[in-house]
Amino acid sequence: MKIGIYPGSFDPVTLGHLDIIKRAARLSDELIIGVLKNSSKKALFSTDERVELLKRVTKDIKNVKVMSYDGLLVDFAHEMKADYLVRGLRAVTDFEYEIQIAQTNHKLASDVDTVFFTTSIEYSYVSSSLVREIASYGGDISGFVPEDIMEDIYKKFK
Ligand code: ADP
């Protein structure tokens, strides 16, 4: 049984995240999406809301589970008996940050590896912060997030 954890803020989940989720789930027996609770960033959605949105958009993927966690990611990984962490790489700008985190996690827990998925080209520029910014001005976010969560995002700015 191979268990992966895909951690992140997902504030909110985007089509880029969903693309990584689908591809990572195909290679995993179980994929756990870990929503970080105590992010230092000011969040638009509460942790519970982000979990709910993720559950909604992944409901048809049988081997995906959505949970929230706080504390060290490697502790959560051990608790879940996970074999690897999943992260997405969009551009070279992600690389420096991601390699540092991956190497740190591996140092903290040598049994936990990180696997990287390169983004599909059509979503390479999509980010949660971009979605929040466009939505705050009432712009069209239909190409960036799953359709069934669009209203939830717009509502936050009403
Ligand atoms: P964090 O705050 O931990 O970076 P995010 O929710 O922003 O959390 O991202 C979680 C993961 O998803 C990261 O590995 C990030 O690189 C990846 N990711 C974000 N947007 C995309 C995208 N458009 N395509 C592929 N991967 C992405």
PDB file of C-alpha atoms and ligand atoms in Angstrom:
ATOM      1  CA  MET A   1       0.000   0.000   0.000  1.00  0.00           C
ATOM      2  CA  LYS A   2       1.636   3.237  -1.154  1.00  0.00           C
ATOM      3  CA  ILE A   3       0.389   6.344   0.604  1.00  0.00           C
ATOM      4  CA  GLY A   4       1.211   9.863  -0.559  1.00  0.00           C
ATOM      5  CA  ILE A   5       0.538  13.189   1.098  1.00  0.00           C
ATOM      6  CA  TYR A   6      -0.049  16.317  -0.960  1.00  0.00           C
ATOM      7  CA  PRO A   7       0.360  19.218   1.483  1.00  0.00           C
ATOM      8  CA  GLY A   8      -0.443  22.854   0.910  1.00  0.00           C
ATOM      9  CA  SER A   9      -2.534  25.868   1.785  1.00  0.00           C
ATOM     10  CA  PHE A  10      -5.081  25.421  -1.019  1.00  0.00           C
ATOM     11  CA  ASP A  11      -6.545  28.886  -0.401  1.00  0.00           C
ATOM     12  CA  PRO A  12      -8.468  28.122  -2.598  1.00  0.00           C
ATOM     13  CA  VAL A  13      -7.858  24.908  -4.560  1.00  0.00           C
ATOM     14  CA  THR A  14      -7.131  25.688  -8.238  1.00  0.00           C
ATOM     15  CA  LEU A  15      -7.250  23.702 -11.472  1.00  0.00           C
ATOM     16  CA  GLY A  16      -3.456  23.453 -11.157  1.00  0.00           C
ATOM     17  CA  HIS A  17      -3.784  21.718  -7.781  1.00  0.00           C
ATOM     18  CA  LEU A  18      -6.536  19.465  -9.127  1.00  0.00           C
ATOM     19  CA  ASP A  19      -4.339  18.443 -12.046  1.00  0.00           C
ATOM     20  CA  ILE A  20      -1.567  17.384  -9.630  1.00  0.00           C
ATOM     21  CA  ILE A  21      -4.113  15.605  -7.393  1.00  0.00           C
ATOM     22  CA  LYS A  22      -5.462  13.519 -10.290  1.00  0.00           C
ATOM     23  CA  ARG A  23      -2.027  12.586 -11.565  1.00  0.00           C
ATOM     24  CA  ALA A  24      -0.617  11.777  -8.108  1.00  0.00           C
ATOM     25  CA  ALA A  25      -3.726   9.747  -7.195  1.00  0.00           C
ATOM     26  CA  ARG A  26      -3.205   7.581 -10.276  1.00  0.00           C
ATOM     27  CA  LEU A  27       0.226   6.570  -8.978  1.00  0.00           C
ATOM     28  CA  SER A  28      -0.815   6.107  -5.346  1.00  0.00           C
ATOM     29  CA  ASP A  29      -2.951   3.567  -3.518  1.00  0.00           C
ATOM     30  CA  GLU A  30      -4.074   6.403  -1.313  1.00  0.00           C
ATOM     31  CA  LEU A  31      -3.465  10.128  -1.661  1.00  0.00           C
ATOM     32  CA  ILE A  32      -4.057  12.297   1.390  1.00  0.00           C
ATOM     33  CA  ILE A  33      -4.461  16.001   0.759  1.00  0.00           C
ATOM     34  CA  GLY A  34      -3.098  17.768   3.833  1.00  0.00           C
ATOM     35  CA  VAL A  35      -4.431  21.261   4.408  1.00  0.00           C
ATOM     36  CA  LEU A  36      -2.069  23.248   6.582  1.00  0.00           C
ATOM     37  CA  LYS A  37      -3.878  24.745   9.602  1.00  0.00           C
ATOM     38  CA  ASN A  38      -1.524  27.356  10.981  1.00  0.00           C
ATOM     39  CA  SER A  39      -0.267  29.004   7.846  1.00  0.00           C
ATOM     40  CA  SER A  40       1.438  32.306   8.545  1.00  0.00           C
ATOM     41  CA  LYS A  41      -0.196  33.772   5.450  1.00  0.00           C
ATOM     42  CA  LYS A  42      -3.457  35.600   5.916  1.00  0.00           C
ATOM     43  CA  ALA A  43      -6.015  33.161   4.588  1.00  0.00           C
ATOM     44  CA  LEU A  44      -9.159  33.937   2.607  1.00  0.00           C
ATOM     45  CA  PHE A  45     -10.858  30.659   3.565  1.00  0.00           C
ATOM     46  CA  SER A  46     -10.780  29.027   7.001  1.00  0.00           C
ATOM     47  CA  THR A  47      -9.144  25.625   7.270  1.00  0.00           C
ATOM     48  CA  ASP A  48     -12.539  23.894   7.460  1.00  0.00           C
ATOM     49  CA  GLU A  49     -13.753  25.752   4.376  1.00  0.00           C
ATOM     50  CA  ARG A  50     -10.640  24.811   2.403  1.00  0.00           C
ATOM     51  CA  VAL A  51     -11.109  21.166   3.393  1.00  0.00           C
ATOM     52  CA  GLU A  52     -14.766  21.314   2.333  1.00  0.00           C
ATOM     53  CA  LEU A  53     -13.924  22.841  -1.061  1.00  0.00           C
ATOM     54  CA  LEU A  54     -11.256  20.187  -1.669  1.00  0.00           C
ATOM     55  CA  LYS A  55     -13.651  17.390  -0.704  1.00  0.00           C
ATOM     56  CA  ARG A  56     -16.225  18.763  -3.129  1.00  0.00           C
ATOM     57  CA  VAL A  57     -13.879  18.895  -6.119  1.00  0.00           C
ATOM     58  CA  THR A  58     -12.296  15.473  -5.418  1.00  0.00           C
ATOM     59  CA  LYS A  59     -15.474  13.562  -4.519  1.00  0.00           C
ATOM     60  CA  ASP A  60     -15.241  11.372  -7.645  1.00  0.00           C
ATOM     61  CA  ILE A  61     -11.640  10.313  -7.047  1.00  0.00           C
ATOM     62  CA  LYS A  62     -12.007   7.224  -4.889  1.00  0.00           C
ATOM     63  CA  ASN A  63      -8.514   7.013  -3.371  1.00  0.00           C
ATOM     64  CA  VAL A  64      -8.259  10.651  -2.290  1.00  0.00           C
ATOM     65  CA  LYS A  65      -8.790  11.737   1.313  1.00  0.00           C
ATOM     66  CA  VAL A  66      -8.774  15.345   2.558  1.00  0.00           C
ATOM     67  CA  MET A  67      -7.536  16.205   6.038  1.00  0.00           C
ATOM     68  CA  SER A  68      -6.086  19.189   7.846  1.00  0.00           C
ATOM     69  CA  TYR A  69      -2.935  19.128   9.910  1.00  0.00           C
ATOM     70  CA  ASP A  70      -0.782  21.389  12.001  1.00  0.00           C
ATOM     71  CA  GLY A  71       2.720  21.003  13.292  1.00  0.00           C
ATOM     72  CA  LEU A  72       5.545  19.469  11.327  1.00  0.00           C
ATOM     73  CA  LEU A  73       4.680  17.892   8.005  1.00  0.00           C
ATOM     74  CA  VAL A  74       7.002  14.928   8.660  1.00  0.00           C
ATOM     75  CA  ASP A  75       5.135  14.200  11.909  1.00  0.00           C
ATOM     76  CA  PHE A  76       1.847  14.182  10.003  1.00  0.00           C
ATOM     77  CA  ALA A  77       3.453  11.906   7.403  1.00  0.00           C
ATOM     78  CA  HIS A  78       4.544   9.451  10.087  1.00  0.00           C
ATOM     79  CA  GLU A  79       1.131   9.547  11.713  1.00  0.00           C
ATOM     80  CA  MET A  80      -0.494   8.702   8.377  1.00  0.00           C
ATOM     81  CA  LYS A  81       2.154   6.065   7.609  1.00  0.00           C
ATOM     82  CA  ALA A  82       2.825   7.906   4.355  1.00  0.00           C
ATOM     83  CA  ASP A  83       5.599   6.854   2.008  1.00  0.00           C
ATOM     84  CA  TYR A  84       6.119  10.130   0.201  1.00  0.00           C
ATOM     85  CA  LEU A  85       5.141  13.758  -0.078  1.00  0.00           C
ATOM     86  CA  VAL A  86       3.836  15.217  -3.320  1.00  0.00           C
ATOM     87  CA  ARG A  87       4.573  18.755  -4.496  1.00  0.00           C
ATOM     88  CA  GLY A  88       4.009  20.568  -7.764  1.00  0.00           C
ATOM     89  CA  LEU A  89       6.600  22.520  -9.703  1.00  0.00           C
ATOM     90  CA  ARG A  90       5.396  25.347 -11.895  1.00  0.00           C
ATOM     91  CA  ALA A  91       8.506  27.241 -12.893  1.00  0.00           C
ATOM     92  CA  VAL A  92      12.127  27.615 -11.855  1.00  0.00           C
ATOM     93  CA  THR A  93      10.982  30.094  -9.234  1.00  0.00           C
ATOM     94  CA  ASP A  94       9.270  27.227  -7.352  1.00  0.00           C
ATOM     95  CA  PHE A  95      12.395  25.110  -7.504  1.00  0.00           C
ATOM     96  CA  GLU A  96      14.620  26.892  -5.019  1.00  0.00           C
ATOM     97  CA  TYR A  97      11.953  26.991  -2.336  1.00  0.00           C
ATOM     98  CA  GLU A  98      10.757  23.448  -2.951  1.00  0.00           C
ATOM     99  CA  ILE A  99      14.201  21.836  -2.923  1.00  0.00           C
ATOM    100  CA  GLN A 100      14.985  23.499   0.391  1.00  0.00           C
ATOM    101  CA  ILE A 101      11.771  22.221   1.980  1.00  0.00           C
ATOM    102  CA  ALA A 102      12.255  18.729   0.510  1.00  0.00           C
ATOM    103  CA  GLN A 103      15.829  18.480   1.742  1.00  0.00           C
ATOM    104  CA  THR A 104      14.851  19.743   5.182  1.00  0.00           C
ATOM    105  CA  ASN A 105      12.025  17.224   5.458  1.00  0.00           C
ATOM    106  CA  HIS A 106      14.328  14.442   4.349  1.00  0.00           C
ATOM    107  CA  LYS A 107      16.864  15.484   6.971  1.00  0.00           C
ATOM    108  CA  LEU A 108      14.174  15.491   9.649  1.00  0.00           C
ATOM    109  CA  ALA A 109      12.777  12.135   8.534  1.00  0.00           C
ATOM    110  CA  SER A 110      14.953  10.041   6.252  1.00  0.00           C
ATOM    111  CA  ASP A 111      12.075   7.644   5.525  1.00  0.00           C
ATOM    112  CA  VAL A 112       9.959  10.375   3.966  1.00  0.00           C
ATOM    113  CA  ASP A 113      10.733  11.300   0.359  1.00  0.00           C
ATOM    114  CA  THR A 114       9.312  14.070  -1.787  1.00  0.00           C
ATOM    115  CA  VAL A 115       8.163  13.493  -5.359  1.00  0.00           C
ATOM    116  CA  PHE A 116       7.606  16.391  -7.717  1.00  0.00           C
ATOM    117  CA  PHE A 117       5.084  16.672 -10.491  1.00  0.00           C
ATOM    118  CA  THR A 118       5.740  19.226 -13.160  1.00  0.00           C
ATOM    119  CA  THR A 119       2.683  21.284 -13.878  1.00  0.00           C
ATOM    120  CA  SER A 120       0.644  20.804 -17.031  1.00  0.00           C
ATOM    121  CA  ILE A 121       1.450  23.731 -19.296  1.00  0.00           C
ATOM    122  CA  GLU A 122      -2.103  25.092 -19.351  1.00  0.00           C
ATOM    123  CA  TYR A 123      -1.979  25.621 -15.563  1.00  0.00           C
ATOM    124  CA  SER A 124       1.634  26.618 -15.127  1.00  0.00           C
ATOM    125  CA  TYR A 125       0.793  30.237 -14.315  1.00  0.00           C
ATOM    126  CA  VAL A 126      -2.188  29.495 -12.054  1.00  0.00           C
ATOM    127  CA  SER A 127      -1.854  30.241  -8.356  1.00  0.00           C
ATOM    128  CA  SER A 128      -4.241  30.683  -5.447  1.00  0.00           C
ATOM    129  CA  SER A 129      -3.018  34.238  -4.888  1.00  0.00           C
ATOM    130  CA  LEU A 130      -3.737  35.143  -8.522  1.00  0.00           C
ATOM    131  CA  VAL A 131      -7.243  33.694  -8.187  1.00  0.00           C
ATOM    132  CA  ARG A 132      -7.871  35.716  -5.020  1.00  0.00           C
ATOM    133  CA  GLU A 133      -6.679  38.886  -6.685  1.00  0.00           C
ATOM    134  CA  ILE A 134      -8.789  38.463  -9.838  1.00  0.00           C
ATOM    135  CA  ALA A 135     -11.871  37.525  -7.810  1.00  0.00           C
ATOM    136  CA  SER A 136     -11.438  40.544  -5.540  1.00  0.00           C
ATOM    137  CA  TYR A 137     -11.992  42.754  -8.594  1.00  0.00           C
ATOM    138  CA  GLY A 138     -14.880  40.640  -9.837  1.00  0.00           C
ATOM    139  CA  GLY A 139     -12.832  39.246 -12.746  1.00  0.00           C
ATOM    140  CA  ASP A 140     -13.431  35.948 -14.529  1.00  0.00           C
ATOM    141  CA  ILE A 141     -11.818  33.027 -12.674  1.00  0.00           C
ATOM    142  CA  SER A 142     -13.492  30.266 -14.693  1.00  0.00           C
ATOM    143  CA  GLY A 143     -10.244  29.127 -16.318  1.00  0.00           C
ATOM    144  CA  PHE A 144      -8.457  28.918 -12.987  1.00  0.00           C
ATOM    145  CA  VAL A 145     -10.652  27.053 -10.502  1.00  0.00           C
ATOM    146  CA  PRO A 146     -13.161  24.185 -10.671  1.00  0.00           C
ATOM    147  CA  GLU A 147     -16.594  25.498 -11.663  1.00  0.00           C
ATOM    148  CA  ASP A 148     -18.419  24.251  -8.591  1.00  0.00           C
ATOM    149  CA  ILE A 149     -16.383  26.384  -6.188  1.00  0.00           C
ATOM    150  CA  MET A 150     -16.461  29.658  -8.172  1.00  0.00           C
ATOM    151  CA  GLU A 151     -19.435  31.101  -6.309  1.00  0.00           C
ATOM    152  CA  ASP A 152     -17.829  30.374  -2.925  1.00  0.00           C
ATOM    153  CA  ILE A 153     -14.848  32.497  -3.944  1.00  0.00           C
ATOM    154  CA  TYR A 154     -16.875  35.433  -5.297  1.00  0.00           C
ATOM    155  CA  LYS A 155     -19.027  35.386  -2.141  1.00  0.00           C
ATOM    156  CA  LYS A 156     -15.947  36.127  -0.028  1.00  0.00           C
ATOM    157  CA  PHE A 157     -15.575  39.489  -1.741  1.00  0.00           C
ATOM    158  CA  LYS A 158     -19.227  40.549  -1.630  1.00  0.00           C
TER     159      LYS A 158
HETATM  160  P1  ADP B   1       1.961  26.281  -0.253  1.00  0.00           P
HETATM  161  O1  ADP B   1       1.463  27.464   0.507  1.00  0.00           O
HETATM  162  O2  ADP B   1       2.408  25.150   0.610  1.00  0.00           O
HETATM  163  O3  ADP B   1       2.919  26.593  -1.369  1.00  0.00           O
HETATM  164  P2  ADP B   1      -0.105  25.949  -2.228  1.00  0.00           P
HETATM  165  O4  ADP B   1      -1.520  25.582  -1.913  1.00  0.00           O
HETATM  166  O5  ADP B   1       0.140  27.283  -2.808  1.00  0.00           O
HETATM  167  O6  ADP B   1       0.639  25.695  -0.885  1.00  0.00           O
HETATM  168  O7  ADP B   1       0.535  24.863  -3.189  1.00  0.00           O
HETATM  169  C1  ADP B   1       0.619  23.516  -2.846  1.00  0.00           C
HETATM  170  C2  ADP B   1       1.478  22.793  -3.863  1.00  0.00           C
HETATM  171  O8  ADP B   1       0.851  22.824  -5.139  1.00  0.00           O
HETATM  172  C3  ADP B   1       2.866  23.356  -4.082  1.00  0.00           C
HETATM  173  O9  ADP B   1       3.765  22.282  -4.295  1.00  0.00           O
HETATM  174  C4  ADP B   1       2.738  24.180  -5.332  1.00  0.00           C
HETATM  175  O10 ADP B   1       3.971  24.275  -6.033  1.00  0.00           O
HETATM  176  C5  ADP B   1       1.746  23.346  -6.096  1.00  0.00           C
HETATM  177  N1  ADP B   1       0.999  24.154  -7.061  1.00  0.00           N
HETATM  178  C6  ADP B   1       0.364  25.306  -6.861  1.00  0.00           C
HETATM  179  N2  ADP B   1      -0.210  25.768  -7.982  1.00  0.00           N
HETATM  180  C7  ADP B   1       0.098  24.866  -8.958  1.00  0.00           C
HETATM  181  C8  ADP B   1      -0.172  24.783 -10.350  1.00  0.00           C
HETATM  182  N3  ADP B   1      -0.848  25.728 -10.990  1.00  0.00           N
HETATM  183  N4  ADP B   1       0.303  23.708 -11.021  1.00  0.00           N
HETATM  184  C9  ADP B   1       1.010  22.774 -10.369  1.00  0.00           C
HETATM  185  N5  ADP B   1       1.310  22.803  -9.074  1.00  0.00           N
HETATM  186  C10 ADP B   1       0.862  23.829  -8.358  1.00  0.00           C
END
